[in-house]
PDB file of N, CA and C in Angstrom:
ATOM      1  N   MET D 280     198.360-145.701  -7.637  1.00  0.00           N
ATOM      2  CA  MET D 280     197.728-146.100  -8.669  1.00  0.00           C
ATOM      3  C   MET D 280     196.358-145.921  -8.730  1.00  0.00           C
ATOM      4  N   SER D 281     195.612-145.277  -9.581  1.00  0.00           N
ATOM      5  CA  SER D 281     194.461-144.949  -9.939  1.00  0.00           C
ATOM      6  C   SER D 281     194.118-145.630 -11.071  1.00  0.00           C
ATOM      7  N   ARG D 282     192.697-146.047 -10.344  1.00  0.00           N
ATOM      8  CA  ARG D 282     192.246-147.476 -11.612  1.00  0.00           C
ATOM      9  C   ARG D 282     191.189-147.144 -11.783  1.00  0.00           C
ATOM     10  N   PRO D 283     190.452-147.648 -12.713  1.00  0.00           N
ATOM     11  CA  PRO D 283     188.746-147.135 -12.967  1.00  0.00           C
ATOM     12  C   PRO D 283     188.286-148.092 -12.059  1.00  0.00           C
ATOM     13  N   ASP D 284     186.694-148.339 -11.960  1.00  0.00           N
ATOM     14  CA  ASP D 284     185.952-149.208 -11.282  1.00  0.00           C
ATOM     15  C   ASP D 284     185.760-150.703 -11.755  1.00  0.00           C
ATOM     16  N   PRO D 285     185.933-151.310 -10.835  1.00  0.00           N
ATOM     17  CA  PRO D 285     185.725-152.879 -11.619  1.00  0.00           C
ATOM     18  C   PRO D 285     184.878-153.077 -12.777  1.00  0.00           C
ATOM     19  N   TRP D 286     183.797-152.556 -12.884  1.00  0.00           N
ATOM     20  CA  TRP D 286     182.618-152.793 -13.986  1.00  0.00           C
ATOM     21  C   TRP D 286     183.324-151.971 -15.173  1.00  0.00           C
ATOM     22  N   THR D 287     183.724-150.745 -15.133  1.00  0.00           N
ATOM     23  CA  THR D 287     184.131-150.062 -16.077  1.00  0.00           C
ATOM     24  C   THR D 287     184.970-150.593 -16.857  1.00  0.00           C
ATOM     25  N   ALA D 288     186.246-151.075 -16.113  1.00  0.00           N
ATOM     26  CA  ALA D 288     186.959-152.122 -16.238  1.00  0.00           C
ATOM     27  C   ALA D 288     186.665-153.123 -17.264  1.00  0.00           C
ATOM     28  N   ALA D 289     186.329-153.944 -16.418  1.00  0.00           N
ATOM     29  CA  ALA D 289     185.126-155.571 -17.372  1.00  0.00           C
ATOM     30  C   ALA D 289     184.917-155.250 -18.238  1.00  0.00           C
ATOM     31  N   ARG D 290     183.853-154.386 -18.206  1.00  0.00           N
ATOM     32  CA  ARG D 290     183.374-153.922 -19.644  1.00  0.00           C
ATOM     33  C   ARG D 290     184.079-153.985 -21.339  1.00  0.00           C
ATOM     34  N   SER D 291     185.124-152.192 -20.570  1.00  0.00           N
ATOM     35  CA  SER D 291     186.049-152.316 -22.140  1.00  0.00           C
ATOM     36  C   SER D 291     187.173-153.016 -22.020  1.00  0.00           C
ATOM     37  N   LEU D 292     187.137-154.202 -21.076  1.00  0.00           N
ATOM     38  CA  LEU D 292     187.810-155.438 -21.700  1.00  0.00           C
ATOM     39  C   LEU D 292     187.230-156.419 -22.312  1.00  0.00           C
ATOM     40  N   VAL D 293     186.090-156.482 -22.319  1.00  0.00           N
ATOM     41  CA  VAL D 293     185.492-157.149 -23.072  1.00  0.00           C
ATOM     42  C   VAL D 293     184.869-156.739 -24.312  1.00  0.00           C
ATOM     43  N   ALA D 294     184.502-155.490 -24.378  1.00  0.00           N
ATOM     44  CA  ALA D 294     184.436-154.472 -25.401  1.00  0.00           C
ATOM     45  C   ALA D 294     185.346-154.798 -26.553  1.00  0.00           C
ATOM     46  N   ALA D 295     186.618-154.367 -25.988  1.00  0.00           N
ATOM     47  CA  ALA D 295     187.984-154.893 -26.659  1.00  0.00           C
ATOM     48  C   ALA D 295     188.257-155.784 -27.103  1.00  0.00           C
ATOM     49  N   ARG D 296     188.586-156.615 -26.387  1.00  0.00           N
ATOM     50  CA  ARG D 296     188.693-158.452 -26.812  1.00  0.00           C
ATOM     51  C   ARG D 296     187.951-159.173 -27.197  1.00  0.00           C
ATOM     52  N   PHE D 297     186.755-158.875 -27.024  1.00  0.00           N
ATOM     53  CA  PHE D 297     185.435-159.995 -27.607  1.00  0.00           C
ATOM     54  C   PHE D 297     184.373-158.975 -27.866  1.00  0.00           C
ATOM     55  N   PRO D 298     184.291-158.329 -28.568  1.00  0.00           N
ATOM     56  CA  PRO D 298     183.191-157.682 -29.417  1.00  0.00           C
ATOM     57  C   PRO D 298     182.157-158.550 -29.874  1.00  0.00           C
ATOM     58  N   GLU D 299     182.604-159.587 -29.962  1.00  0.00           N
ATOM     59  CA  GLU D 299     181.343-160.506 -30.509  1.00  0.00           C
ATOM     60  C   GLU D 299     180.802-161.208 -29.202  1.00  0.00           C
ATOM     61  N   ALA D 300     181.139-161.134 -28.112  1.00  0.00           N
ATOM     62  CA  ALA D 300     180.740-161.935 -26.922  1.00  0.00           C
ATOM     63  C   ALA D 300     179.217-162.132 -26.853  1.00  0.00           C
ATOM     64  N   VAL D 301     178.669-163.239 -26.590  1.00  0.00           N
ATOM     65  CA  VAL D 301     177.620-163.593 -26.285  1.00  0.00           C
ATOM     66  C   VAL D 301     176.956-163.100 -24.822  1.00  0.00           C
ATOM     67  N   GLN D 302     177.613-163.316 -24.157  1.00  0.00           N
ATOM     68  CA  GLN D 302     177.295-163.091 -22.778  1.00  0.00           C
ATOM     69  C   GLN D 302     179.109-162.785 -21.706  1.00  0.00           C
ATOM     70  N   ALA D 303     178.746-161.680 -20.891  1.00  0.00           N
ATOM     71  CA  ALA D 303     180.034-161.874 -19.912  1.00  0.00           C
ATOM     72  C   ALA D 303     179.646-161.764 -18.560  1.00  0.00           C
ATOM     73  N   TRP D 304     180.348-162.199 -17.667  1.00  0.00           N
ATOM     74  CA  TRP D 304     179.696-161.968 -16.443  1.00  0.00           C
ATOM     75  C   TRP D 304     181.381-161.532 -15.677  1.00  0.00           C
ATOM     76  N   LEU D 305     180.865-160.636 -14.570  1.00  0.00           N
ATOM     77  CA  LEU D 305     181.843-159.983 -13.648  1.00  0.00           C
ATOM     78  C   LEU D 305     181.368-161.017 -12.284  1.00  0.00           C
ATOM     79  N   ALA D 306     183.041-162.006 -11.572  1.00  0.00           N
ATOM     80  CA  ALA D 306     181.884-162.602 -10.595  1.00  0.00           C
ATOM     81  C   ALA D 306     183.688-162.231  -9.319  1.00  0.00           C
ATOM     82  N   GLY D 307     183.256-162.981  -8.363  1.00  0.00           N
ATOM     83  CA  GLY D 307     184.164-162.843  -7.425  1.00  0.00           C
ATOM     84  C   GLY D 307     184.151-161.195  -6.200  1.00  0.00           C
ATOM     85  N   SER D 308     184.758-161.419  -5.231  1.00  0.00           N
ATOM     86  CA  SER D 308     185.026-160.210  -4.584  1.00  0.00           C
ATOM     87  C   SER D 308     184.637-159.090  -5.209  1.00  0.00           C
ATOM     88  N   VAL D 309     184.945-158.389  -6.166  1.00  0.00           N
ATOM     89  CA  VAL D 309     184.210-157.140  -6.360  1.00  0.00           C
ATOM     90  C   VAL D 309     182.927-156.729  -6.488  1.00  0.00           C
ATOM     91  N   THR D 310     182.149-158.260  -6.629  1.00  0.00           N
ATOM     92  CA  THR D 310     180.476-157.922  -6.940  1.00  0.00           C
ATOM     93  C   THR D 310     179.846-158.461  -5.343  1.00  0.00           C
ATOM     94  N   THR D 311     180.750-159.149  -4.746  1.00  0.00           N
ATOM     95  CA  THR D 311     180.319-159.269  -3.295  1.00  0.00           C
ATOM     96  C   THR D 311     180.323-158.089  -2.238  1.00  0.00           C
ATOM     97  N   GLY D 312     181.313-157.330  -2.362  1.00  0.00           N
ATOM     98  CA  GLY D 312     181.272-156.285  -1.341  1.00  0.00           C
ATOM     99  C   GLY D 312     182.553-156.695  -0.616  1.00  0.00           C
ATOM    100  N   THR D 313     183.519-157.863  -1.113  1.00  0.00           N
ATOM    101  CA  THR D 313     184.271-157.998  -0.069  1.00  0.00           C
ATOM    102  C   THR D 313     186.126-157.862  -0.692  1.00  0.00           C
ATOM    103  N   ALA D 314     185.772-156.986  -1.744  1.00  0.00           N
ATOM    104  CA  ALA D 314     187.283-156.899  -2.637  1.00  0.00           C
ATOM    105  C   ALA D 314     188.150-156.062  -1.440  1.00  0.00           C
ATOM    106  N   THR D 315     189.645-156.404  -1.944  1.00  0.00           N
ATOM    107  CA  THR D 315     190.634-155.754  -0.725  1.00  0.00           C
ATOM    108  C   THR D 315     191.287-155.259  -2.359  1.00  0.00           C
ATOM    109  N   ASP D 316     192.150-154.108  -1.698  1.00  0.00           N
ATOM    110  CA  ASP D 316     193.308-153.617  -2.476  1.00  0.00           C
ATOM    111  C   ASP D 316     194.090-154.477  -3.917  1.00  0.00           C
ATOM    112  N   THR D 317     194.291-155.824  -3.283  1.00  0.00           N
ATOM    113  CA  THR D 317     194.653-156.480  -4.257  1.00  0.00           C
ATOM    114  C   THR D 317     194.113-157.911  -4.784  1.00  0.00           C
ATOM    115  N   SER D 318     192.860-157.495  -5.212  1.00  0.00           N
ATOM    116  CA  SER D 318     191.348-158.589  -5.344  1.00  0.00           C
ATOM    117  C   SER D 318     192.043-157.928  -6.993  1.00  0.00           C
ATOM    118  N   ASP D 319     191.392-159.220  -7.731  1.00  0.00           N
ATOM    119  CA  ASP D 319     191.554-159.514  -9.373  1.00  0.00           C
ATOM    120  C   ASP D 319     190.091-159.301 -10.021  1.00  0.00           C
ATOM    121  N   LEU D 320     189.864-159.040 -10.940  1.00  0.00           N
ATOM    122  CA  LEU D 320     188.657-159.374 -11.654  1.00  0.00           C
ATOM    123  C   LEU D 320     188.426-160.751 -12.045  1.00  0.00           C
ATOM    124  N   ASP D 321     187.616-161.530 -11.812  1.00  0.00           N
ATOM    125  CA  ASP D 321     187.253-162.858 -12.625  1.00  0.00           C
ATOM    126  C   ASP D 321     185.918-162.382 -13.567  1.00  0.00           C
ATOM    127  N   ILE D 322     186.551-162.725 -14.904  1.00  0.00           N
ATOM    128  CA  ILE D 322     185.432-162.294 -15.650  1.00  0.00           C
ATOM    129  C   ILE D 322     185.353-163.801 -16.912  1.00  0.00           C
ATOM    130  N   THR D 323     184.128-163.911 -17.150  1.00  0.00           N
ATOM    131  CA  THR D 323     184.199-165.259 -18.074  1.00  0.00           C
ATOM    132  C   THR D 323     182.991-164.691 -19.274  1.00  0.00           C
ATOM    133  N   VAL D 324     183.938-164.932 -20.320  1.00  0.00           N
ATOM    134  CA  VAL D 324     182.847-164.350 -21.416  1.00  0.00           C
ATOM    135  C   VAL D 324     182.370-166.153 -22.362  1.00  0.00           C
ATOM    136  N   LEU D 325     181.091-166.129 -22.550  1.00  0.00           N
ATOM    137  CA  LEU D 325     181.022-166.369 -23.476  1.00  0.00           C
ATOM    138  C   LEU D 325     181.005-166.012 -25.102  1.00  0.00           C
ATOM    139  N   LEU D 326     181.348-167.008 -25.637  1.00  0.00           N
ATOM    140  CA  LEU D 326     181.323-166.921 -27.398  1.00  0.00           C
ATOM    141  C   LEU D 326     180.409-167.941 -28.177  1.00  0.00           C
ATOM    142  N   ASP D 327     180.211-167.783 -29.649  1.00  0.00           N
ATOM    143  CA  ASP D 327     180.087-168.724 -30.158  1.00  0.00           C
ATOM    144  C   ASP D 327     180.881-170.226 -30.356  1.00  0.00           C
ATOM    145  N   ASP D 328     182.024-169.872 -30.587  1.00  0.00           N
ATOM    146  CA  ASP D 328     183.286-170.474 -30.965  1.00  0.00           C
ATOM    147  C   ASP D 328     184.284-169.845 -30.517  1.00  0.00           C
ATOM    148  N   VAL D 329     185.159-170.548 -30.135  1.00  0.00           N
ATOM    149  CA  VAL D 329     186.743-169.822 -29.429  1.00  0.00           C
ATOM    150  C   VAL D 329     187.604-171.141 -28.913  1.00  0.00           C
ATOM    151  N   ASP D 330     188.553-171.266 -29.172  1.00  0.00           N
ATOM    152  CA  ASP D 330     189.491-171.715 -28.476  1.00  0.00           C
ATOM    153  C   ASP D 330     189.033-171.844 -26.786  1.00  0.00           C
ATOM    154  N   VAL D 331     188.780-172.667 -26.144  1.00  0.00           N
ATOM    155  CA  VAL D 331     188.404-172.595 -24.769  1.00  0.00           C
ATOM    156  C   VAL D 331     190.101-172.168 -24.157  1.00  0.00           C
ATOM    157  N   HIS D 332     189.935-171.328 -23.070  1.00  0.00           N
ATOM    158  CA  HIS D 332     191.130-170.837 -22.486  1.00  0.00           C
ATOM    159  C   HIS D 332     190.982-169.903 -21.165  1.00  0.00           C
ATOM    160  N   ARG D 333     192.018-169.994 -20.291  1.00  0.00           N
ATOM    161  CA  ARG D 333     192.296-169.280 -19.219  1.00  0.00           C
ATOM    162  C   ARG D 333     193.526-168.360 -19.340  1.00  0.00           C
ATOM    163  N   GLU D 334     193.189-166.901 -19.100  1.00  0.00           N
ATOM    164  CA  GLU D 334     194.224-166.090 -19.130  1.00  0.00           C
ATOM    165  C   GLU D 334     194.202-165.302 -17.886  1.00  0.00           C
ATOM    166  N   SER D 335     195.686-164.792 -18.047  1.00  0.00           N
ATOM    167  CA  SER D 335     195.852-163.841 -16.455  1.00  0.00           C
ATOM    168  C   SER D 335     196.168-162.820 -17.039  1.00  0.00           C
ATOM    169  N   LEU D 336     195.922-161.639 -16.877  1.00  0.00           N
ATOM    170  CA  LEU D 336     196.441-160.396 -17.611  1.00  0.00           C
ATOM    171  C   LEU D 336     196.385-159.204 -16.830  1.00  0.00           C
ATOM    172  N   VAL D 337     196.776-158.107 -16.934  1.00  0.00           N
ATOM    173  CA  VAL D 337     196.242-156.816 -16.071  1.00  0.00           C
ATOM    174  C   VAL D 337     195.591-155.964 -17.384  1.00  0.00           C
ATOM    175  N   HIS D 338     194.832-155.412 -16.816  1.00  0.00           N
ATOM    176  CA  HIS D 338     193.665-154.526 -17.668  1.00  0.00           C
ATOM    177  C   HIS D 338     193.612-153.097 -16.710  1.00  0.00           C
ATOM    178  N   GLU D 339     194.005-151.790 -17.791  1.00  0.00           N
ATOM    179  CA  GLU D 339     193.658-150.940 -16.958  1.00  0.00           C
ATOM    180  C   GLU D 339     194.009-150.704 -15.137  1.00  0.00           C
ATOM    181  N   GLY D 340     195.125-151.305 -15.165  1.00  0.00           N
ATOM    182  CA  GLY D 340     195.560-151.211 -13.397  1.00  0.00           C
ATOM    183  C   GLY D 340     195.194-152.556 -12.821  1.00  0.00           C
ATOM    184  N   TRP D 341     194.081-153.238 -12.789  1.00  0.00           N
ATOM    185  CA  TRP D 341     193.296-154.917 -12.509  1.00  0.00           C
ATOM    186  C   TRP D 341     193.747-156.022 -13.155  1.00  0.00           C
ATOM    187  N   PRO D 342     194.300-156.596 -11.790  1.00  0.00           N
ATOM    188  CA  PRO D 342     194.812-158.259 -12.467  1.00  0.00           C
ATOM    189  C   PRO D 342     193.134-158.601 -12.681  1.00  0.00           C
ATOM    190  N   VAL D 343     193.191-159.494 -13.778  1.00  0.00           N
ATOM    191  CA  VAL D 343     192.317-159.918 -14.619  1.00  0.00           C
ATOM    192  C   VAL D 343     192.513-161.432 -14.236  1.00  0.00           C
ATOM    193  N   GLU D 344     191.564-162.570 -13.954  1.00  0.00           N
ATOM    194  CA  GLU D 344     191.605-164.298 -14.332  1.00  0.00           C
ATOM    195  C   GLU D 344     190.662-163.538 -15.579  1.00  0.00           C
ATOM    196  N   LEU D 345     190.446-164.005 -16.690  1.00  0.00           N
ATOM    197  CA  LEU D 345     189.898-164.324 -17.719  1.00  0.00           C
ATOM    198  C   LEU D 345     189.290-165.716 -17.968  1.00  0.00           C
ATOM    199  N   PHE D 346     188.079-166.401 -18.283  1.00  0.00           N
ATOM    200  CA  PHE D 346     187.386-167.208 -18.581  1.00  0.00           C
ATOM    201  C   PHE D 346     186.890-167.387 -19.662  1.00  0.00           C
ATOM    202  N   VAL D 347     187.505-167.816 -21.016  1.00  0.00           N
ATOM    203  CA  VAL D 347     186.917-167.833 -22.144  1.00  0.00           C
ATOM    204  C   VAL D 347     186.205-168.916 -22.875  1.00  0.00           C
ATOM    205  N   HIS D 348     185.303-169.053 -22.609  1.00  0.00           N
ATOM    206  CA  HIS D 348     184.279-170.395 -23.258  1.00  0.00           C
ATOM    207  C   HIS D 348     183.106-170.352 -24.348  1.00  0.00           C
ATOM    208  N   MET D 349     182.458-171.703 -24.230  1.00  0.00           N
ATOM    209  CA  MET D 349     181.782-171.493 -25.220  1.00  0.00           C
ATOM    210  C   MET D 349     180.418-172.208 -24.342  1.00  0.00           C
ATOM    211  N   ASP D 350     179.467-172.292 -25.498  1.00  0.00           N
ATOM    212  CA  ASP D 350     178.425-172.920 -24.178  1.00  0.00           C
ATOM    213  C   ASP D 350     178.602-174.308 -23.658  1.00  0.00           C
ATOM    214  N   SER D 351     178.622-174.899 -24.897  1.00  0.00           N
ATOM    215  CA  SER D 351     179.053-176.703 -24.440  1.00  0.00           C
ATOM    216  C   SER D 351     180.511-176.777 -22.863  1.00  0.00           C
ATOM    217  N   SER D 352     181.191-176.483 -23.370  1.00  0.00           N
ATOM    218  CA  SER D 352     182.401-175.680 -22.444  1.00  0.00           C
ATOM    219  C   SER D 352     181.943-175.649 -21.028  1.00  0.00           C
ATOM    220  N   ILE D 353     181.154-174.429 -20.805  1.00  0.00           N
ATOM    221  CA  ILE D 353     180.595-173.785 -19.628  1.00  0.00           C
ATOM    222  C   ILE D 353     179.848-175.127 -19.238  1.00  0.00           C
ATOM    223  N   ARG D 354     179.251-176.226 -19.807  1.00  0.00           N
ATOM    224  CA  ARG D 354     178.193-176.993 -19.578  1.00  0.00           C
ATOM    225  C   ARG D 354     179.088-178.294 -18.585  1.00  0.00           C
ATOM    226  N   HIS D 355     180.417-178.271 -19.777  1.00  0.00           N
ATOM    227  CA  HIS D 355     181.233-179.295 -19.045  1.00  0.00           C
ATOM    228  C   HIS D 355     181.344-179.102 -18.041  1.00  0.00           C
ATOM    229  N   PHE D 356     182.088-177.813 -17.771  1.00  0.00           N
ATOM    230  CA  PHE D 356     182.717-177.525 -16.596  1.00  0.00           C
ATOM    231  C   PHE D 356     181.709-177.645 -15.092  1.00  0.00           C
ATOM    232  N   VAL D 357     180.611-177.127 -15.322  1.00  0.00           N
ATOM    233  CA  VAL D 357     179.281-177.270 -14.515  1.00  0.00           C
ATOM    234  C   VAL D 357     179.233-178.809 -13.975  1.00  0.00           C
ATOM    235  N   GLN D 358     179.339-179.236 -14.760  1.00  0.00           N
ATOM    236  CA  GLN D 358     179.134-180.890 -14.264  1.00  0.00           C
ATOM    237  C   GLN D 358     180.537-181.435 -13.816  1.00  0.00           C
ATOM    238  N   LYS D 359     181.947-181.512 -14.296  1.00  0.00           N
ATOM    239  CA  LYS D 359     183.002-181.900 -13.675  1.00  0.00           C
ATOM    240  C   LYS D 359     182.928-180.932 -12.146  1.00  0.00           C
ATOM    241  N   ASP D 360     183.105-180.018 -12.402  1.00  0.00           N
ATOM    242  CA  ASP D 360     183.079-179.148 -11.315  1.00  0.00           C
ATOM    243  C   ASP D 360     182.338-179.410  -9.773  1.00  0.00           C
ATOM    244  N   LEU D 361     180.838-179.938 -10.235  1.00  0.00           N
ATOM    245  CA  LEU D 361     179.567-180.324  -9.666  1.00  0.00           C
ATOM    246  C   LEU D 361     180.001-181.823  -9.050  1.00  0.00           C
ATOM    247  N   ALA D 362     180.519-182.587  -9.764  1.00  0.00           N
ATOM    248  CA  ALA D 362     180.895-184.186  -9.738  1.00  0.00           C
ATOM    249  C   ALA D 362     182.150-184.149  -8.276  1.00  0.00           C
ATOM    250  N   ARG D 363     183.108-182.982  -8.345  1.00  0.00           N
ATOM    251  CA  ARG D 363     184.256-182.879  -7.173  1.00  0.00           C
ATOM    252  C   ARG D 363     183.939-182.226  -6.412  1.00  0.00           C
ATOM    253  N   ARG D 364     182.836-181.775  -6.187  1.00  0.00           N
ATOM    254  CA  ARG D 364     181.881-180.809  -5.233  1.00  0.00           C
ATOM    255  C   ARG D 364     183.063-179.359  -5.049  1.00  0.00           C
ATOM    256  N   ARG D 365     183.038-178.834  -6.318  1.00  0.00           N
ATOM    257  CA  ARG D 365     184.106-177.495  -6.156  1.00  0.00           C
ATOM    258  C   ARG D 365     182.738-176.905  -7.445  1.00  0.00           C
ATOM    259  N   PRO D 366     181.790-176.352  -7.247  1.00  0.00           N
ATOM    260  CA  PRO D 366     181.293-175.536  -8.254  1.00  0.00           C
ATOM    261  C   PRO D 366     181.728-174.553  -8.608  1.00  0.00           C
ATOM    262  N   THR D 367     182.831-174.390  -8.976  1.00  0.00           N
ATOM    263  CA  THR D 367     184.122-172.901  -9.711  1.00  0.00           C
ATOM    264  C   THR D 367     183.059-172.621 -10.890  1.00  0.00           C
ATOM    265  N   MET D 368     182.783-173.266 -11.797  1.00  0.00           N
ATOM    266  CA  MET D 368     181.868-172.656 -13.038  1.00  0.00           C
ATOM    267  C   MET D 368     180.773-172.482 -12.936  1.00  0.00           C
ATOM    268  N   ALA D 369     180.269-172.836 -12.140  1.00  0.00           N
ATOM    269  CA  ALA D 369     179.066-172.957 -11.940  1.00  0.00           C
ATOM    270  C   ALA D 369     178.648-171.235 -10.740  1.00  0.00           C
ATOM    271  N   ARG D 370     179.603-171.436  -9.711  1.00  0.00           N
ATOM    272  CA  ARG D 370     179.673-169.662  -8.906  1.00  0.00           C
ATOM    273  C   ARG D 370     180.327-168.574  -9.958  1.00  0.00           C
ATOM    274  N   LEU D 371     180.809-168.679 -10.992  1.00  0.00           N
ATOM    275  CA  LEU D 371     181.393-167.916 -11.823  1.00  0.00           C
ATOM    276  C   LEU D 371     180.394-167.643 -12.789  1.00  0.00           C
ATOM    277  N   VAL D 372     179.457-168.108 -13.291  1.00  0.00           N
ATOM    278  CA  VAL D 372     178.051-167.958 -14.090  1.00  0.00           C
ATOM    279  C   VAL D 372     177.091-167.540 -13.237  1.00  0.00           C
ATOM    280  N   GLY D 373     176.842-168.550 -12.243  1.00  0.00           N
ATOM    281  CA  GLY D 373     175.670-168.483 -11.659  1.00  0.00           C
ATOM    282  C   GLY D 373     175.612-167.239 -10.866  1.00  0.00           C
ATOM    283  N   LEU D 374     176.974-166.744 -10.165  1.00  0.00           N
ATOM    284  CA  LEU D 374     176.747-166.017  -9.469  1.00  0.00           C
ATOM    285  C   LEU D 374     177.371-164.334  -9.831  1.00  0.00           C
ATOM    286  N   GLY D 375     177.724-164.712 -11.074  1.00  0.00           N
ATOM    287  CA  GLY D 375     178.433-163.337 -12.049  1.00  0.00           C
ATOM    288  C   GLY D 375     177.063-162.576 -12.161  1.00  0.00           C
ATOM    289  N   VAL D 376     177.754-161.240 -12.238  1.00  0.00           N
ATOM    290  CA  VAL D 376     176.916-160.279 -13.087  1.00  0.00           C
ATOM    291  C   VAL D 376     177.190-159.927 -14.393  1.00  0.00           C
ATOM    292  N   PRO D 377     175.983-159.826 -14.723  1.00  0.00           N
ATOM    293  CA  PRO D 377     176.376-159.971 -16.762  1.00  0.00           C
ATOM    294  C   PRO D 377     177.309-158.770 -16.637  1.00  0.00           C
ATOM    295  N   LEU D 378     177.685-158.502 -17.767  1.00  0.00           N
ATOM    296  CA  LEU D 378     178.762-156.911 -18.379  1.00  0.00           C
ATOM    297  C   LEU D 378     177.215-157.047 -19.321  1.00  0.00           C
TER     298      LEU D 378
END
């Protein structure tokens, strides 16, 4: 199956679903050069106001883990993750590449 490069797919998903996004980041193996044929796109989207949620979907042939947040929820999860020494949200945003 042919699919677009991860950057194109991630940008098109954010543009289609969240045109009002303040920022969005692509993270994970596709940004570190360690992606395999089964890798997914880890996309975090920052909005001014939203029901915070996580969603799994397929977009343009790519499996996607979508993390939809507001500034306050990103801050909350960074603190929570750091307290348990698993900085998942900090990595998604801090090491993610802006879309």
